[in-house]
mmCIF file of C-alpha atoms and ligand atoms in Angstrom:
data_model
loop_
_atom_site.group_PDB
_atom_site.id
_atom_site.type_symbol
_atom_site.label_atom_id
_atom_site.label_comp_id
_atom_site.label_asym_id
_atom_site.label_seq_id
_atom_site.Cartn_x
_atom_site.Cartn_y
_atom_site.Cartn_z
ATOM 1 C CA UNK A 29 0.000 0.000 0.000
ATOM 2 C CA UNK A 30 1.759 3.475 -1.214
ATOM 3 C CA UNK A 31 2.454 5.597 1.938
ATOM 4 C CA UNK A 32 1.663 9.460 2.552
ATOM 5 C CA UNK A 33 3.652 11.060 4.960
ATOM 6 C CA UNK A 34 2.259 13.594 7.091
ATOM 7 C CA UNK A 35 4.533 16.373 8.849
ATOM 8 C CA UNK A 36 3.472 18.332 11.628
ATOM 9 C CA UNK A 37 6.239 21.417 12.583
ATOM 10 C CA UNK A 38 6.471 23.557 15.731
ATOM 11 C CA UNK A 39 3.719 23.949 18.624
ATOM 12 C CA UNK A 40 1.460 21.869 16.800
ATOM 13 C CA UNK A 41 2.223 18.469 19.574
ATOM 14 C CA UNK A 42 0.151 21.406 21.696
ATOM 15 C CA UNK A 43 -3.319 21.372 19.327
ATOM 16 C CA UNK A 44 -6.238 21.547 21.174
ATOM 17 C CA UNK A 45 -4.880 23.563 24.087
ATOM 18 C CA UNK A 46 -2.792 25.564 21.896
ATOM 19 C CA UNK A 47 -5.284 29.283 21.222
ATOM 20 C CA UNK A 48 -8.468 27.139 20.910
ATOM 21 C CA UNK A 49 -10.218 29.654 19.123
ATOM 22 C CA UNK A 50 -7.535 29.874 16.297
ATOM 23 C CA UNK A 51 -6.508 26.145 15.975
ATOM 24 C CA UNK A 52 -9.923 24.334 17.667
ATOM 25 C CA UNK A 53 -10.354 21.788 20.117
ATOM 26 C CA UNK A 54 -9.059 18.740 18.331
ATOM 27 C CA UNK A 55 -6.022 17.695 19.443
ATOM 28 C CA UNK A 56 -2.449 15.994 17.185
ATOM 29 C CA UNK A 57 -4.456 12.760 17.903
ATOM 30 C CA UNK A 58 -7.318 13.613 16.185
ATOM 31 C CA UNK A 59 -5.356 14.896 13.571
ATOM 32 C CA UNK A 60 -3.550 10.767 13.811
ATOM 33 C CA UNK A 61 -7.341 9.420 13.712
ATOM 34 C CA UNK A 62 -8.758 11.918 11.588
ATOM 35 C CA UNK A 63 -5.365 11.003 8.696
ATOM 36 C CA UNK A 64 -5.646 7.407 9.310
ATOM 37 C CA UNK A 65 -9.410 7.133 8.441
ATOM 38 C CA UNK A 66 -8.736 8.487 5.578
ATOM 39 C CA UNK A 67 -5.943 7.016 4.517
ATOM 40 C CA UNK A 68 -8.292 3.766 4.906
ATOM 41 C CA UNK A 69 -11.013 5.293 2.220
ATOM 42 C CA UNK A 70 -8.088 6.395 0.043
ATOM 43 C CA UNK A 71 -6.072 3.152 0.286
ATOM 44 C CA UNK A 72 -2.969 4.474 1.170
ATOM 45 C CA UNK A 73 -1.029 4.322 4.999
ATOM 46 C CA UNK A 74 -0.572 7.510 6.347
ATOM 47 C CA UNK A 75 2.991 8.220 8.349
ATOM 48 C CA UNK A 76 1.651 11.102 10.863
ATOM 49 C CA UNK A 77 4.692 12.847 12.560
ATOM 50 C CA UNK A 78 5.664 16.096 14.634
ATOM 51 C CA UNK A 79 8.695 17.946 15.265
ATOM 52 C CA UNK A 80 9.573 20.987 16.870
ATOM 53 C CA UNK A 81 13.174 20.848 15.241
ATOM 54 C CA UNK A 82 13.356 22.048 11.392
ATOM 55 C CA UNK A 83 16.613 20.077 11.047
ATOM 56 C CA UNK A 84 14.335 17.067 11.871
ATOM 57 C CA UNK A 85 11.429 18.183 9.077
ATOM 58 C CA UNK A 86 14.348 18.475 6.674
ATOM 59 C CA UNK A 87 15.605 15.271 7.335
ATOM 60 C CA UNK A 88 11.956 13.529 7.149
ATOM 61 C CA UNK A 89 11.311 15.611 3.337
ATOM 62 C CA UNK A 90 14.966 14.152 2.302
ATOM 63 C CA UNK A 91 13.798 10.578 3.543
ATOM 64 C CA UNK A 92 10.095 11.314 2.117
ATOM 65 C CA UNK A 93 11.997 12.014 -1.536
ATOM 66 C CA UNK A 94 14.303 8.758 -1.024
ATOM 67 C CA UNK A 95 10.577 6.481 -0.649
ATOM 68 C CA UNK A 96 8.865 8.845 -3.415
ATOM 69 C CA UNK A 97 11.549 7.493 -6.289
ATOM 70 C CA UNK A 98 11.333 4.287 -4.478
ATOM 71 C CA UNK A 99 7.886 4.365 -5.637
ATOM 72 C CA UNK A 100 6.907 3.819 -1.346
ATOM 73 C CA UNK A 101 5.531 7.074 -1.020
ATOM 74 C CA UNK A 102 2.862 9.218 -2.973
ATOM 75 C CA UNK A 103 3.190 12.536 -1.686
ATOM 76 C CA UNK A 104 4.119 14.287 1.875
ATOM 77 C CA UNK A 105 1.121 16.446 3.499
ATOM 78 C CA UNK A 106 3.080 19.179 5.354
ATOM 79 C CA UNK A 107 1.797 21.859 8.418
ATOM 80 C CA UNK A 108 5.291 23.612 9.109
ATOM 81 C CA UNK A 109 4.003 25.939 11.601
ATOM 82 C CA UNK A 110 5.834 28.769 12.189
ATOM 83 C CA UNK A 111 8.691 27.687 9.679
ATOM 84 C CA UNK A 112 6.286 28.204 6.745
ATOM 85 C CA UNK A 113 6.876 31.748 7.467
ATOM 86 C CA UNK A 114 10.911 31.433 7.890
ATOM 87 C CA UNK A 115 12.181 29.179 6.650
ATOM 88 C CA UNK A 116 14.339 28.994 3.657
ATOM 89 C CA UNK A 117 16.006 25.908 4.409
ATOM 90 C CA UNK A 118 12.425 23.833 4.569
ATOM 91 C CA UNK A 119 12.078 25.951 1.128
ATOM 92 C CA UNK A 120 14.924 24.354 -0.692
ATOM 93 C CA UNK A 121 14.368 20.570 1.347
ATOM 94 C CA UNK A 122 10.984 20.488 -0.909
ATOM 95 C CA UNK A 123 12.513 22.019 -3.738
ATOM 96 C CA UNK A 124 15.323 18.992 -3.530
ATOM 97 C CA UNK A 125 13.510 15.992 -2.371
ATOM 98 C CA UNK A 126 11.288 16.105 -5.685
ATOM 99 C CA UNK A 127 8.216 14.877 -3.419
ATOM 100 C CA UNK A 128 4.866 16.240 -3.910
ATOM 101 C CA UNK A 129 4.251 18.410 -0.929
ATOM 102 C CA UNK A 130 0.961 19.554 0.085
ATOM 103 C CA UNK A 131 0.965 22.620 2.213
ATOM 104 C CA UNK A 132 -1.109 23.026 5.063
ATOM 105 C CA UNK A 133 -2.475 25.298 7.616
ATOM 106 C CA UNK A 134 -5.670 24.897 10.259
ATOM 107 C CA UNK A 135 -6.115 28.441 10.313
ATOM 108 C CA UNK A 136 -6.610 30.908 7.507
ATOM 109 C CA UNK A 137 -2.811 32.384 7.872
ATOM 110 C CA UNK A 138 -3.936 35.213 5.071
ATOM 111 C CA UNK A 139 -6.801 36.624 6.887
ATOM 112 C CA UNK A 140 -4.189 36.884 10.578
ATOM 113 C CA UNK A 141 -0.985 38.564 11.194
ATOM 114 C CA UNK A 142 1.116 40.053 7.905
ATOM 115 C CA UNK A 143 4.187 38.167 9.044
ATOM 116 C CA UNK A 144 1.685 34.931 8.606
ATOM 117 C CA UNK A 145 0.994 35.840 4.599
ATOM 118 C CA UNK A 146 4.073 34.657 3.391
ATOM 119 C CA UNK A 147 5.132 31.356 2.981
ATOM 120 C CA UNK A 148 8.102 29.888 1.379
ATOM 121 C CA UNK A 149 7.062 26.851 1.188
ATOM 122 C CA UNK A 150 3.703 28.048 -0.911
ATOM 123 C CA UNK A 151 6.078 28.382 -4.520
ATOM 124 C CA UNK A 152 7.505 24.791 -4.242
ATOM 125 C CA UNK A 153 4.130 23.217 -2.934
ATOM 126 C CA UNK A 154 2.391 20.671 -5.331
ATOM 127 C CA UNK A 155 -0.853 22.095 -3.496
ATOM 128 C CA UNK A 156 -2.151 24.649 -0.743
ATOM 129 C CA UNK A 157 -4.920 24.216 1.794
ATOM 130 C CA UNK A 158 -5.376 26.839 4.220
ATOM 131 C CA UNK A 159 -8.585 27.813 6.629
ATOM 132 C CA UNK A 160 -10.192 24.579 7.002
ATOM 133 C CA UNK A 161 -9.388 23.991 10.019
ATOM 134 C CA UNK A 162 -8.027 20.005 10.736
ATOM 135 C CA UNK A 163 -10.173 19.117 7.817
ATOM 136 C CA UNK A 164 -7.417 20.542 5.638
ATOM 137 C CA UNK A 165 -5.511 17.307 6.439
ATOM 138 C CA UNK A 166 -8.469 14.733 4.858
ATOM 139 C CA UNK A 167 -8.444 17.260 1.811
ATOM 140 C CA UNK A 168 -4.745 17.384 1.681
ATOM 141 C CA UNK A 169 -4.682 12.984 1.736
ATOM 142 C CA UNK A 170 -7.535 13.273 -0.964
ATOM 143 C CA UNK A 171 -5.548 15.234 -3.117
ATOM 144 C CA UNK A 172 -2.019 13.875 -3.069
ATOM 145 C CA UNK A 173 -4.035 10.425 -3.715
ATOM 146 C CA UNK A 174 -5.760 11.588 -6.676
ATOM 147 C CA UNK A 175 -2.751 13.600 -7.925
ATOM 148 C CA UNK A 176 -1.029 9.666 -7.498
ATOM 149 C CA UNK A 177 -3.851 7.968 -9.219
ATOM 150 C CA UNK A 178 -3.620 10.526 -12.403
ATOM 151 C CA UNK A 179 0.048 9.884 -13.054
ATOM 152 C CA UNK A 180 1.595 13.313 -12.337
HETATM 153 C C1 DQA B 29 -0.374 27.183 11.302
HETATM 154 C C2 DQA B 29 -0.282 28.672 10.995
HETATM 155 C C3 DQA B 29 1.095 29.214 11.350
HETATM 156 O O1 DQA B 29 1.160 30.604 11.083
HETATM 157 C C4 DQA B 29 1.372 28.990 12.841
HETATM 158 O O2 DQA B 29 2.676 29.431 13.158
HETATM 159 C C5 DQA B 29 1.156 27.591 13.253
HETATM 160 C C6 DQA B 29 -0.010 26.868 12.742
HETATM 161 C C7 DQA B 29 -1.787 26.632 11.048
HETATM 162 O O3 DQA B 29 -1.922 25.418 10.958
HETATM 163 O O4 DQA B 29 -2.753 27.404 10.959
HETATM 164 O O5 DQA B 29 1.898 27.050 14.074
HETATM 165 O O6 DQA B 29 0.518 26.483 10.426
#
C-alpha cells in the first residue's frame, strides 16, 4: 500500500490547548485518527509525525523524496508551523527531495498577522490548503491520492 507522509512542525504536539479559538479543540491525535481514516477510504497508509526541530522536518522531506523514487511514497502532506513563514532551508528541502508536498495550515494564515501571509514553502508546494481547520488534512490525503492515481 503506497504511503503518505504527514509532517506536523512547531507547537502543533500542543493542538487543542494551543489558542483554541484559532486552531480548535481537536487535538495531534485527532489529527492521527482523523489522517488514518482516511488514509483507509483512500487506500494508502498515512505516516503522521511532529517535530519541533526544522533540522528534523528536513531530514523527514529528504527521507520522504528517497521512498517517493522508491515508488513507497505518494506525496508528503506538510503543516510547518511557524517555519512556513521562515524558513528557507524547509524551502529548498521540498525544492530537492522532488516529493509532492501539500501545504497546510488549520487556520486561515492570510486573513491573521502580515508576518503569517508569506510562505516559502507556498512556490515549491504541489498544493495549498489553508482555513479549514483540521479538515485541511483529509483534503490534503484526498488530493495527493488523486494527484497519485492521475500519473503526475
Ligand atoms: C499554522 C499557521 C502558522 O502561522 C502557525 O505558526 C502555526 C499553525 C496553522 O496550521 O494554521 O503554528 O501552520
Amino acid at each position: 500500500m503506497p504511503t503518505i507522509l504527514v509532517l506536523n512542525g512547531p507547537n502543533l504536539n500542543l493542538l487543542g490547548t494551543r489558542e483554541p479559538a484559532v486552531y480548535g479543540a481537536h487535538t495531534l491525535d485527532d489529527v492521527r485518527a482523523l489522517c488514518e481514516a482516511t488514509g483507509r477510504t483512500l487506500g494508502v497508509a498515512v505516516d503522521l509525525r511532529q517535530s519541533n526541530h526544522e533540522g528534523v522536518l528536513i531530514d523527514w522531506i529528504h527521507e520522504a523524496g528517497a521512498a517517493f523514487r522508491a515508488g513507497t511514497l505518494i506525496g508528503v502532506v506538510l503543516n510547518a508551523g511557524a517555519y512556513t513563514h521562515t524558513s528557507i532551508a524547509l524551502h529548498d528541502a521540498v525544492k530537492g527531495a522532488g516529493v509532492p508536498v501539500v501545504e497546510v495550515h488549520i487556520s486561515n494564515v492570510h486573513a491573521r498577522e502580515p508576518f503569517r501571509q508569506h510562505s516559502w514553502l507556498s512556490p515549491v508546494a504541489a498544493g495549498i490548503v489553508v482555513g479549514f481547520g483540521i479538515d485541511g488534512y483529509a483534503l490534503a490525503l484526498q488530493g495527493l491520492a488523486r494527484r497519485a492515481a492521475a500519473g503526475s
